[in-house]
Short mmCIF file of N, CA and C in Angstrom, two decimals:
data_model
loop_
_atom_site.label_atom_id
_atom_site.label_comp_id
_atom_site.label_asym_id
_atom_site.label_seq_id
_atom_site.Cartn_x
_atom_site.Cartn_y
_atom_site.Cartn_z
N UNK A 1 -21.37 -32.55 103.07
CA UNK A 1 -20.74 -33.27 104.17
C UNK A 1 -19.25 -33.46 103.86
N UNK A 2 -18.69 -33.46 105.01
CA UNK A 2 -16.72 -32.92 104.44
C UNK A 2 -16.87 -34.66 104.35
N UNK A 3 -15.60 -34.98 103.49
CA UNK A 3 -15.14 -36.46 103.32
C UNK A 3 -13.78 -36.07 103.48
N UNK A 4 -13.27 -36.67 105.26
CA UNK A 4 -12.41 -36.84 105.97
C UNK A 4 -11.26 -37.50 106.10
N UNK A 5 -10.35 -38.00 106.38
CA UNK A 5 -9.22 -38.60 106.60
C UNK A 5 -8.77 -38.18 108.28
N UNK A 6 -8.36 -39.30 108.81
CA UNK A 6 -7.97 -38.65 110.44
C UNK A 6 -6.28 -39.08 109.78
N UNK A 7 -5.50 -37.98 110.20
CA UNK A 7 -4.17 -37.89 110.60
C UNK A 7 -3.43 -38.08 111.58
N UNK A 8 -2.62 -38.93 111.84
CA UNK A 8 -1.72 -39.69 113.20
C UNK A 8 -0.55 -39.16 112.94
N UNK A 9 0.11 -38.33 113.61
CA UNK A 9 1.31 -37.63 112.83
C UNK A 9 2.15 -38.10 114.19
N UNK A 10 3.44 -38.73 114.12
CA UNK A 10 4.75 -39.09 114.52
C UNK A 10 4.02 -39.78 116.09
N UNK A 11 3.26 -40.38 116.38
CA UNK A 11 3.04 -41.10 117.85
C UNK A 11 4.12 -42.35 117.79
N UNK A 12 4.90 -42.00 118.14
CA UNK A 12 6.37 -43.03 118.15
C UNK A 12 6.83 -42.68 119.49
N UNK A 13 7.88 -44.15 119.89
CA UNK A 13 8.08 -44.03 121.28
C UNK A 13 9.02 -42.77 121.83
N UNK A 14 9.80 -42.09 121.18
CA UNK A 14 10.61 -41.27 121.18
C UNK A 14 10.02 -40.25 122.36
N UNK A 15 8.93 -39.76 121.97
CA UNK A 15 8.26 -38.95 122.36
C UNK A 15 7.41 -39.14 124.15
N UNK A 16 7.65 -40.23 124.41
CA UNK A 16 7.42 -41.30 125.62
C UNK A 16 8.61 -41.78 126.21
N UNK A 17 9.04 -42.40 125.74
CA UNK A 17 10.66 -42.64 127.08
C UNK A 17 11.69 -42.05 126.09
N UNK A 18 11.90 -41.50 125.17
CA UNK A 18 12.95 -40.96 124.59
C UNK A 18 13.35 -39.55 124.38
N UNK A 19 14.10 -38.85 123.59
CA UNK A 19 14.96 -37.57 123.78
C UNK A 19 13.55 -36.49 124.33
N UNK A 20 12.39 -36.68 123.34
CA UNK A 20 11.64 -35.69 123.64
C UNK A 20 10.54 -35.87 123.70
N UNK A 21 9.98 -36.17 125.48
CA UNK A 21 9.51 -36.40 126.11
C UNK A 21 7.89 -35.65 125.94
N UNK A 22 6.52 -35.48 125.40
CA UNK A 22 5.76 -34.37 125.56
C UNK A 22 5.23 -34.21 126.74
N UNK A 23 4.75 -33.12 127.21
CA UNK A 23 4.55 -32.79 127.99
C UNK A 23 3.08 -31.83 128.51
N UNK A 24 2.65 -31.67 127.06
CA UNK A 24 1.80 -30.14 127.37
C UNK A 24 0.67 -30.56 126.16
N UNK A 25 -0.53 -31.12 125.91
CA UNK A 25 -0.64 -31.42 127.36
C UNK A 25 -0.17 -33.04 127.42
N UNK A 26 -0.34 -33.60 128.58
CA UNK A 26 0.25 -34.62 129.01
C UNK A 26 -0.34 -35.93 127.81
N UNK A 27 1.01 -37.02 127.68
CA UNK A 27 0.73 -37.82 126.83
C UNK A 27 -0.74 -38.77 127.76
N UNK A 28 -0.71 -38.65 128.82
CA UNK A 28 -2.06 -39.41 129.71
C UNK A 28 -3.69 -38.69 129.15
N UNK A 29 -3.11 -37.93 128.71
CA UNK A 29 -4.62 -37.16 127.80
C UNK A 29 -4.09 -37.20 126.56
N UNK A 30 -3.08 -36.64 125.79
CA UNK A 30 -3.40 -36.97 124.20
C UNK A 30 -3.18 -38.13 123.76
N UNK A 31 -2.77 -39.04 124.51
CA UNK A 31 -2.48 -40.31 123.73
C UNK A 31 -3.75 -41.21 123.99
N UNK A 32 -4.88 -41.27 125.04
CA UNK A 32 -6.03 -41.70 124.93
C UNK A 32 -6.88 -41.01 123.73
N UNK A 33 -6.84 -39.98 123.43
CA UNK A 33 -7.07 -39.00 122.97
C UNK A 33 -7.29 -39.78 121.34
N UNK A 34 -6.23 -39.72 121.29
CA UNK A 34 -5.58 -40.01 119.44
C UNK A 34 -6.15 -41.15 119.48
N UNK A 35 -6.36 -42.34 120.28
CA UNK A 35 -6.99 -43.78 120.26
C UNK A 35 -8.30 -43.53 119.92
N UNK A 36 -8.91 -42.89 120.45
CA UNK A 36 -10.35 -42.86 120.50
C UNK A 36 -10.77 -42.10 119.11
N UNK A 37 -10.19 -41.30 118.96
CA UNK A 37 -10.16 -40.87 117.32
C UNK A 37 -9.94 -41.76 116.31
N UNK A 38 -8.97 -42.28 116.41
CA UNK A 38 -8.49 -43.76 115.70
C UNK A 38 -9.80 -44.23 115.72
N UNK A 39 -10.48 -45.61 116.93
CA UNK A 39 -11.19 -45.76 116.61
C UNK A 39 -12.88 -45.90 116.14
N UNK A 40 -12.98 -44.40 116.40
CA UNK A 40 -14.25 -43.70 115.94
C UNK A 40 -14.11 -42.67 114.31
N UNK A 41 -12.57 -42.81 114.06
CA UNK A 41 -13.13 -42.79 112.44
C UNK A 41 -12.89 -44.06 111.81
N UNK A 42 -12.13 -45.24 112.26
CA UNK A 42 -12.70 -46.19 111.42
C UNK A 42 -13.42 -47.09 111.90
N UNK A 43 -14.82 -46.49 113.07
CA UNK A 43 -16.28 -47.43 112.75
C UNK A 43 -16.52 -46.44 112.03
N UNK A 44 -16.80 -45.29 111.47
CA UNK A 44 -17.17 -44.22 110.69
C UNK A 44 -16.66 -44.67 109.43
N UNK A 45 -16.03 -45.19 108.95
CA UNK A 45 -15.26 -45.32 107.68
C UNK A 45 -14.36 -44.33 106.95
N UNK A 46 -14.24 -43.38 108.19
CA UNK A 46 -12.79 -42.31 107.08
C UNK A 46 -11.46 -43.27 107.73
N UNK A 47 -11.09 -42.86 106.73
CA UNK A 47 -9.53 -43.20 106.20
C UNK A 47 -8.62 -42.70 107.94
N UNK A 48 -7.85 -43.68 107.98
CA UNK A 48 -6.94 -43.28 108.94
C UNK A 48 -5.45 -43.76 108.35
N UNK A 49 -5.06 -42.50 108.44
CA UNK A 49 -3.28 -42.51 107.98
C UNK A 49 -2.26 -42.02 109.25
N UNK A 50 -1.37 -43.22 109.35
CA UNK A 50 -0.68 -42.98 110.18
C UNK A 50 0.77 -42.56 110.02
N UNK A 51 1.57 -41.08 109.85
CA UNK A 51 2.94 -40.72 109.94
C UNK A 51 3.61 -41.16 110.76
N UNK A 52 5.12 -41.70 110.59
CA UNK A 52 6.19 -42.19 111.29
C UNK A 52 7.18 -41.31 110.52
N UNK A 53 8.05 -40.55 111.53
CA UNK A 53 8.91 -39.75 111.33
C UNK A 53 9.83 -40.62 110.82
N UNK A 54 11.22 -40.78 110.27
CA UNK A 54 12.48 -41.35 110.60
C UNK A 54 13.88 -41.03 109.93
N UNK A 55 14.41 -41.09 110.55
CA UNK A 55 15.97 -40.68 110.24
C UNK A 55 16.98 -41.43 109.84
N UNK A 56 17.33 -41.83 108.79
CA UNK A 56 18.33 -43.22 108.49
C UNK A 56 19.67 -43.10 108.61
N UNK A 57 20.02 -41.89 108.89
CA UNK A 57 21.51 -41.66 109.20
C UNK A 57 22.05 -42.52 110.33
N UNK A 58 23.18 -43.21 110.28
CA UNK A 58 23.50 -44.36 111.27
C UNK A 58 23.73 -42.90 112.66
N UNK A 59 24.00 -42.01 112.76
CA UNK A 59 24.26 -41.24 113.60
C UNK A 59 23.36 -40.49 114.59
N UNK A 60 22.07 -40.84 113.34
CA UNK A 60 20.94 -39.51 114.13
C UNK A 60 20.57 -39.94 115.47
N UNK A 61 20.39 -38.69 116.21
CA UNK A 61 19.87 -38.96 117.89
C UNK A 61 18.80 -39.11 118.20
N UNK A 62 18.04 -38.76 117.65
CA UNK A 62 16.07 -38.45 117.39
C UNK A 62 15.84 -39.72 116.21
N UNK A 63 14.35 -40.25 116.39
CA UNK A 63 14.07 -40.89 115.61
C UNK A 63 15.03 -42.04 114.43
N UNK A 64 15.96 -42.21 114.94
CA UNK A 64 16.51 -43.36 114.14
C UNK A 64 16.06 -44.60 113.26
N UNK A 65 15.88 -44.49 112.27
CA UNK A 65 15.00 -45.48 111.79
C UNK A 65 15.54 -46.57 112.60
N UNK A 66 14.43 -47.81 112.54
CA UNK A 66 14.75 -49.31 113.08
C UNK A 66 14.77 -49.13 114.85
N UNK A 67 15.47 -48.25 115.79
CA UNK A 67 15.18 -47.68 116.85
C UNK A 67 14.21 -48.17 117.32
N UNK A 68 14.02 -48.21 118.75
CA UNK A 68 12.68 -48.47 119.99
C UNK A 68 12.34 -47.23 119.47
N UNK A 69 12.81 -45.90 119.64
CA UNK A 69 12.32 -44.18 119.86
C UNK A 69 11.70 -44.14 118.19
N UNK A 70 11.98 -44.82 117.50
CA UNK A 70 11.46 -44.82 116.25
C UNK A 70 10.12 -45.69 115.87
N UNK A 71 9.64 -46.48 116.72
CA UNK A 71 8.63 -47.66 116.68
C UNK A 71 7.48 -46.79 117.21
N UNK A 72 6.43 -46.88 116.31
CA UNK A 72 5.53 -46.66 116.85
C UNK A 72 4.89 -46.46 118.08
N UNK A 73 4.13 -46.10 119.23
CA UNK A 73 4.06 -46.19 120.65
C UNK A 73 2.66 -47.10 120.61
N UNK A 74 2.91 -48.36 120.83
CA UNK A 74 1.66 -49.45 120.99
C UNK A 74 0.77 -49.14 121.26
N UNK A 75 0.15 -48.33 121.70
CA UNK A 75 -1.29 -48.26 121.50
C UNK A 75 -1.87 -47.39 120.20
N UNK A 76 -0.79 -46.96 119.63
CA UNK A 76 -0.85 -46.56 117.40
C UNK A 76 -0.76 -47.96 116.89
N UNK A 77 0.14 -48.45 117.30
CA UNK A 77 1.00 -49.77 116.55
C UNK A 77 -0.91 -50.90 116.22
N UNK A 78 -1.12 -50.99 117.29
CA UNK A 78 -2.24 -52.26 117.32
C UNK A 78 -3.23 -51.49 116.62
N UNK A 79 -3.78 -50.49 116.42
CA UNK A 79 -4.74 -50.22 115.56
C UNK A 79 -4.83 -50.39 114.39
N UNK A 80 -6.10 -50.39 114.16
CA UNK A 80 -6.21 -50.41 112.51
C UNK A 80 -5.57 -49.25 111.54
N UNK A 81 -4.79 -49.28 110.72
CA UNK A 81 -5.22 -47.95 109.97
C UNK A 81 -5.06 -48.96 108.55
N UNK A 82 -5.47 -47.29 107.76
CA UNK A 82 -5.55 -47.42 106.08
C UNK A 82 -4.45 -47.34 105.53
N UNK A 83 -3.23 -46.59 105.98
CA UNK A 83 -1.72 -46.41 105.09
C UNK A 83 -0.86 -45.76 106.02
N UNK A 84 0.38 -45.64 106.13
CA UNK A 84 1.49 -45.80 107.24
C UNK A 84 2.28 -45.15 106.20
N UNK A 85 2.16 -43.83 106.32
CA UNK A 85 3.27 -43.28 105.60
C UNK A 85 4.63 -42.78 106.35
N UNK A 86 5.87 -43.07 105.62
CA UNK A 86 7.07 -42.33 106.11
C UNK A 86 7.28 -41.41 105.77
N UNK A 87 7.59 -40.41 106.55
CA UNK A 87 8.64 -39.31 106.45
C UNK A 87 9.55 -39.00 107.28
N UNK A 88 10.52 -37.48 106.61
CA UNK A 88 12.15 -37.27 107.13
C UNK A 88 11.86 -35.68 107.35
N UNK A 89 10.56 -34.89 107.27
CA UNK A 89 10.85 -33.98 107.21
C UNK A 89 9.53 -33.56 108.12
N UNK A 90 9.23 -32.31 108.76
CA UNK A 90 8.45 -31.65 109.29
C UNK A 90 6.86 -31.92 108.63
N UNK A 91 6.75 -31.51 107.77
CA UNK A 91 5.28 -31.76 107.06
C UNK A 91 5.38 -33.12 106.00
N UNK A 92 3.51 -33.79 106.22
CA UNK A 92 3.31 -34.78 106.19
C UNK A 92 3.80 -35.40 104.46
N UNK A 93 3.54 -33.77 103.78
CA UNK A 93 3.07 -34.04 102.52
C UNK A 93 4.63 -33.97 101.97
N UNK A 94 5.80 -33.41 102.26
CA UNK A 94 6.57 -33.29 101.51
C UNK A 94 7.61 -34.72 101.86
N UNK A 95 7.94 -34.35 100.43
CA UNK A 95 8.47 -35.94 99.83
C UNK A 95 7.51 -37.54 100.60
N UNK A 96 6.68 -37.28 100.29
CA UNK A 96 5.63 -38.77 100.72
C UNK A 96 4.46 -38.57 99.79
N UNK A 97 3.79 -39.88 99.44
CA UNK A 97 2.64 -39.88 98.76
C UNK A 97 1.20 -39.46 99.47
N UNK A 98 1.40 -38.89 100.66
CA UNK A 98 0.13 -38.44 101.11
C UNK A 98 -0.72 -37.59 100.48
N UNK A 99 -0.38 -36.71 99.73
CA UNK A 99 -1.28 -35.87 98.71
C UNK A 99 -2.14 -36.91 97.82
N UNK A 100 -1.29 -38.24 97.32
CA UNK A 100 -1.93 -38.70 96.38
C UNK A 100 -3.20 -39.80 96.76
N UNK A 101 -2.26 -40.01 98.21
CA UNK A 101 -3.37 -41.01 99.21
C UNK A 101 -4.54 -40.05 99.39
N UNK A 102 -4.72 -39.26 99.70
CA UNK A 102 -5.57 -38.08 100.20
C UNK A 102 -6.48 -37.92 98.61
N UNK A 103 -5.68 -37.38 97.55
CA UNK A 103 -6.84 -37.36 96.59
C UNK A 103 -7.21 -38.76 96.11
N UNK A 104 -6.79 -39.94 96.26
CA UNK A 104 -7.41 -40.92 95.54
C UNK A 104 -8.62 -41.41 96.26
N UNK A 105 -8.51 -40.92 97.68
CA UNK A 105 -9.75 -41.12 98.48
C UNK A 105 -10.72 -40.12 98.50
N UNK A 106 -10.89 -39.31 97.87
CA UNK A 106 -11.06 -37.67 97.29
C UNK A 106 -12.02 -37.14 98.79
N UNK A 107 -10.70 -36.85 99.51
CA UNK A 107 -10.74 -36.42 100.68
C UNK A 107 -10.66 -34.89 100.93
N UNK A 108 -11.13 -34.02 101.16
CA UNK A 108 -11.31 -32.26 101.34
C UNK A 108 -11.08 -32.38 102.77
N UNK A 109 -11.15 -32.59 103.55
CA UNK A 109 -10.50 -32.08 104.60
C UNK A 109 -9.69 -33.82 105.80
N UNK A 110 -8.70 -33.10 106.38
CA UNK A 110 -7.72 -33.42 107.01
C UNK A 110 -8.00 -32.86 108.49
N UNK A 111 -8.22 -34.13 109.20
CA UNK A 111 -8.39 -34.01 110.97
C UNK A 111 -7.11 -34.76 111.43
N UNK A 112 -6.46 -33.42 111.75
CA UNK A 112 -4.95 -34.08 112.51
C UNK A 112 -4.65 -34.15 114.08
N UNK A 113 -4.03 -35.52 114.48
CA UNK A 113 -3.73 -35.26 115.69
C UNK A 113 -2.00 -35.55 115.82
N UNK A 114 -1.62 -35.62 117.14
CA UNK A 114 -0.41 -36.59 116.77
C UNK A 114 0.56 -35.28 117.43
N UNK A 115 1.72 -35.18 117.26
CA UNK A 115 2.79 -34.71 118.04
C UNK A 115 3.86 -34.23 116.80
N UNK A 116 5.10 -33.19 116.97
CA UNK A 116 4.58 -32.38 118.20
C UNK A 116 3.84 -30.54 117.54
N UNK A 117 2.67 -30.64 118.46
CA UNK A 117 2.15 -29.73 118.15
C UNK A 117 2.75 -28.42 116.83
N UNK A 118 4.02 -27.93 117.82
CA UNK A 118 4.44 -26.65 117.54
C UNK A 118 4.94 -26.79 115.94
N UNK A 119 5.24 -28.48 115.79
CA UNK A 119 6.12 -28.33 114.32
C UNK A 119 5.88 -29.33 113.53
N UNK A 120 5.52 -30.74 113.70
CA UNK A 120 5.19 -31.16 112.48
C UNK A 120 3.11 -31.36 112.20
N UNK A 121 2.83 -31.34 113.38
CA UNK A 121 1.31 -30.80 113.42
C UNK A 121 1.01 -29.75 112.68
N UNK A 122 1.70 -28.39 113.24
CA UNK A 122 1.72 -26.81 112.52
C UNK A 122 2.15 -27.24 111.02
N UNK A 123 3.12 -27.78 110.55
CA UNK A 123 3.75 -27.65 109.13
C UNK A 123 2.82 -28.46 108.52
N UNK A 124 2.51 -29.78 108.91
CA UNK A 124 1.09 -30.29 108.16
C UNK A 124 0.06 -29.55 107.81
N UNK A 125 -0.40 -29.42 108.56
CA UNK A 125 -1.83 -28.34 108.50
C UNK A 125 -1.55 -27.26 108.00
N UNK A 126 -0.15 -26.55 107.70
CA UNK A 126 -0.18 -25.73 106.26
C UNK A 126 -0.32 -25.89 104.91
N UNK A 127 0.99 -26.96 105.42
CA UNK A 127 0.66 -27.73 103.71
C UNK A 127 -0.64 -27.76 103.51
N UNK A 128 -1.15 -28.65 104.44
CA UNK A 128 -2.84 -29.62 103.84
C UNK A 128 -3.56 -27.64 103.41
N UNK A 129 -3.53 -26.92 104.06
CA UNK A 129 -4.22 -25.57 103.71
C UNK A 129 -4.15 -25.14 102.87
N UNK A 130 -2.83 -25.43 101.93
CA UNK A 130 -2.26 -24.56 101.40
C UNK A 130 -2.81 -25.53 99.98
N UNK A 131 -2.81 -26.47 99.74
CA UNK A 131 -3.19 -27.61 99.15
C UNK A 131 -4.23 -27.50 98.76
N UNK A 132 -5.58 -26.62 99.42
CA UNK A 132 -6.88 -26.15 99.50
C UNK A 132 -7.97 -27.41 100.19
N UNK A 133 -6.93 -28.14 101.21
CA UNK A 133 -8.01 -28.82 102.02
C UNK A 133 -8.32 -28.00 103.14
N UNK A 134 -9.66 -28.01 103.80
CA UNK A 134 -10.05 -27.82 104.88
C UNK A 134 -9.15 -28.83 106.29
N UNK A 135 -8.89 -28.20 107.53
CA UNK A 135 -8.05 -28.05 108.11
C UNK A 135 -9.06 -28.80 109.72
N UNK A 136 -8.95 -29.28 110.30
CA UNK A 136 -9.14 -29.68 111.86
C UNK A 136 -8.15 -30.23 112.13
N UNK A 137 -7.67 -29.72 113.54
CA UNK A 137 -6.87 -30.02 114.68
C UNK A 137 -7.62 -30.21 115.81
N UNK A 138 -7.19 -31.32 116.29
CA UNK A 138 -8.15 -31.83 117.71
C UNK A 138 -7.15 -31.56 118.71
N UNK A 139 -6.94 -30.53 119.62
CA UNK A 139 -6.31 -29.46 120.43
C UNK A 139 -6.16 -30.81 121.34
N UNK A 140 -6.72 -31.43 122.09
CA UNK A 140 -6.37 -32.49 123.28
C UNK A 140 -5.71 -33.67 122.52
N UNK A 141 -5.53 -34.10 121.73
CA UNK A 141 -4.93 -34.92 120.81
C UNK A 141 -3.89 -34.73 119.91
N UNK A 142 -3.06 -33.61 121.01
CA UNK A 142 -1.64 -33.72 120.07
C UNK A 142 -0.89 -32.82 121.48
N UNK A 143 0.15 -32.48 121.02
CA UNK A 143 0.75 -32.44 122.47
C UNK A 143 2.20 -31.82 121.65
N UNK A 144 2.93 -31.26 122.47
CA UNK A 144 4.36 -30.55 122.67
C UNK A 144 5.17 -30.33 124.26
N UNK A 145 6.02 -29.51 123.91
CA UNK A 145 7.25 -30.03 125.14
C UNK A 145 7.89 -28.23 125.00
N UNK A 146 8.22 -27.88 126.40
CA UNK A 146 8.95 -26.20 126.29
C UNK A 146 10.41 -26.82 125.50
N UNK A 147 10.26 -25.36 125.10
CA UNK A 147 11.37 -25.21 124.54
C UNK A 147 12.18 -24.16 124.82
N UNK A 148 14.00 -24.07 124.79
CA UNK A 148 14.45 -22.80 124.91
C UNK A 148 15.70 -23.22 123.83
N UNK A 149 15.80 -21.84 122.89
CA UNK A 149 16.86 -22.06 121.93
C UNK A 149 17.48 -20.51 121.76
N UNK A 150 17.75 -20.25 120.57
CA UNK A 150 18.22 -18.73 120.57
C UNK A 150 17.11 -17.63 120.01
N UNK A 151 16.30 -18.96 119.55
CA UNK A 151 15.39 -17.46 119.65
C UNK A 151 14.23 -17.44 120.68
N UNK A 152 14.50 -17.58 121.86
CA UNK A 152 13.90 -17.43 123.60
C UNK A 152 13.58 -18.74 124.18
N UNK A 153 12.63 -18.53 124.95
CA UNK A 153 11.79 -20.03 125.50
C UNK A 153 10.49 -19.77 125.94
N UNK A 154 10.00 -20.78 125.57
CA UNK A 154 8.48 -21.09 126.01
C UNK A 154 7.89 -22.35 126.47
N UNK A 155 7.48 -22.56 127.88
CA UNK A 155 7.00 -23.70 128.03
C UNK A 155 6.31 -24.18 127.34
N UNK A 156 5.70 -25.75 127.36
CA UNK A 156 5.25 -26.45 126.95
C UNK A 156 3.75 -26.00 126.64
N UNK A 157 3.08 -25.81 127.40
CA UNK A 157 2.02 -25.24 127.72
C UNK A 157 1.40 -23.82 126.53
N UNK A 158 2.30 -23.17 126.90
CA UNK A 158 2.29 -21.61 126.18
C UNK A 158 2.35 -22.25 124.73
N UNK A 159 3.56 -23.16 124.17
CA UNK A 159 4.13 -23.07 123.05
C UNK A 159 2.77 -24.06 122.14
N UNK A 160 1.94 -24.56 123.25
CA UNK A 160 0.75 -25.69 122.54
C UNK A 160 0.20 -24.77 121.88
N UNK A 161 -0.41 -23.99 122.88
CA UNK A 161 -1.54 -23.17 123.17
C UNK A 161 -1.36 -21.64 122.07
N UNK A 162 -0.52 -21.19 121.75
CA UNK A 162 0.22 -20.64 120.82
C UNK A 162 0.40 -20.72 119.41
N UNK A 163 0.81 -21.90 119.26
CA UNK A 163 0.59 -22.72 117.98
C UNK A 163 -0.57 -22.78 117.60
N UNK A 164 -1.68 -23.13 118.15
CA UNK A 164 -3.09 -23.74 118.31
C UNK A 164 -4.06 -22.36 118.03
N UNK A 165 -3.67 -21.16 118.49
CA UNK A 165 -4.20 -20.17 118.28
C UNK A 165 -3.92 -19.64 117.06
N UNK A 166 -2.88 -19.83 116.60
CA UNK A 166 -2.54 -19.06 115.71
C UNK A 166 -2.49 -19.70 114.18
N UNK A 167 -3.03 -21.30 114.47
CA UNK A 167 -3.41 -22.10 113.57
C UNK A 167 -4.80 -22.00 113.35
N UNK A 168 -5.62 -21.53 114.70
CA UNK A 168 -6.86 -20.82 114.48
C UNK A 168 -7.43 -19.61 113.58
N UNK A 169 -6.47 -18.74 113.46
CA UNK A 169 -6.57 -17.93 112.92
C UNK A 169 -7.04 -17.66 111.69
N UNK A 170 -6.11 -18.72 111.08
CA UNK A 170 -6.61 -19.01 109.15
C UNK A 170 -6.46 -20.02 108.70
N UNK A 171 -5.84 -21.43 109.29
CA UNK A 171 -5.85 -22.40 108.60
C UNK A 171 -6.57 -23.58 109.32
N UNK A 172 -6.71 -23.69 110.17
CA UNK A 172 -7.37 -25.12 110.84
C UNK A 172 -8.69 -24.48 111.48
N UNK A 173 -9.50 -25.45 111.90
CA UNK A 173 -10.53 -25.43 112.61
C UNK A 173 -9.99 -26.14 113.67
N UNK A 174 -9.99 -25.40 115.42
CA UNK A 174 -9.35 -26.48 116.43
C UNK A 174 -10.37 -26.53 117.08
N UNK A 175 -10.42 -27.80 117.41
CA UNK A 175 -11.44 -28.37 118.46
C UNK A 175 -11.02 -29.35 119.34
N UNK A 176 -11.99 -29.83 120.15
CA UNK A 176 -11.41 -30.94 121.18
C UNK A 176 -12.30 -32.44 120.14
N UNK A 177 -11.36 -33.51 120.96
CA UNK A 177 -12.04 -34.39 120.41
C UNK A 177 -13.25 -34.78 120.57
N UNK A 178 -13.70 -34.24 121.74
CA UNK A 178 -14.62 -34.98 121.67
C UNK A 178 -15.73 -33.73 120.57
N UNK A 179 -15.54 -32.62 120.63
CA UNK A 179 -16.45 -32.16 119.33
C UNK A 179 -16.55 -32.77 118.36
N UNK A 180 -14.95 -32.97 117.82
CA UNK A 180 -14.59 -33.76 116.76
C UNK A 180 -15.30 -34.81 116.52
N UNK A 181 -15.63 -36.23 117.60
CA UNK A 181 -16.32 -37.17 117.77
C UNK A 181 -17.84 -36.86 116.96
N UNK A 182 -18.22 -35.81 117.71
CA UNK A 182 -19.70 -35.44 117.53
C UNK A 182 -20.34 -35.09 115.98
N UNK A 183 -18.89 -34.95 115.14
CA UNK A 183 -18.95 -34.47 113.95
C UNK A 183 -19.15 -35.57 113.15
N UNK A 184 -18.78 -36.44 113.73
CA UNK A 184 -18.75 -38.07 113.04
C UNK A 184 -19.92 -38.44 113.57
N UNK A 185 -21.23 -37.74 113.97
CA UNK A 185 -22.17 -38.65 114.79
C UNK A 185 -21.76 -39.75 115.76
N UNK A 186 -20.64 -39.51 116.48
CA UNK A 186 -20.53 -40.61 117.55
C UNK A 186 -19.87 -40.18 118.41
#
């Protein structure tokens, strides 16, 4: 039987009234989404760890530490969790004690939800792979936004759905939550 940890990766307000808005799929489905995960792994008793991005540069535009766009989005904030880790960078594990949180609970696999899909979801779930944990992503419980830069554009939609496939491929197991649910007997 896997011994779990659910992952909350960056649900901060930013992502709700601030620079980058998600969209795909809509925070009205992943953000019920991520709650109900929340709290059906801890009546289950796995570990719930919650990531907060932040940026301490008095300048930064995104995530500013101390910031509204940096605060949690209240319906993360009021839940229970087990540990509230910070980070400054794309994936969960670098420069943060989550590896060590993760083995002291001697946890093998990592069920992530949380935002945004394409990049700090994706960069987690390598690390955690790469780490040699087993991998779930709950596909309705995390969410992204189109993008266009220099290297092309892709809606919101495509760029989920994209990511998600191709995280299928070899490192995660994606499912919806409510499979996910079912895995927990509930």
């Amino acid at each position: 039987m896997a011994r779990r940890a659910l992952i909350v990766i960056d649900v901060q307000n930013e992502y709700f009234d601030g620079a980058l808005p998600i969209s795909d799929p809509p925070t009205a489905t992943s953000l019920p989404n991520i709650g109900r995960a929340m709290d059906a792994a801890t009546a289950a008793g796995v570990p719930v760890i919650v990531v907060q991005h932040g940026d301490a540069e008095p300048d930064a535009e995104i995530f500013l530490e101390g910031s509204h766009a940096w605060e949690l989005h209240p319906a993360i904030a009021e839940r229970p969790r087990d540990h509230l880790v910070a980070k400054a960078l794309p994936g969960s594990f670098t420069g943060t004690d989550l590896g060590e949180i993760l083995a002291a609970a001697d946890v093998d696999t990592v069920s992530i939800t949380g935002y945004m899909t394409h990049m700090c979801v994706d960069t987690t779930a390598r690390e955690a792979a790469h780490r040699g944990l087993a991998v779930e992503i709950l596909d309705d419980a995390t969410g992204t936004l189109p993008l266009e830069n220099s290297g092309g554009s892709a809606t919101g939609e495509e760029l989920h759905r994209a990511t998600l496939v191709a995280q299928g491929q070899f490192f995660a197991d994606v499912l919806s939550t409510d499979a996910w649910l079912g895995r927990l007997g509930g």
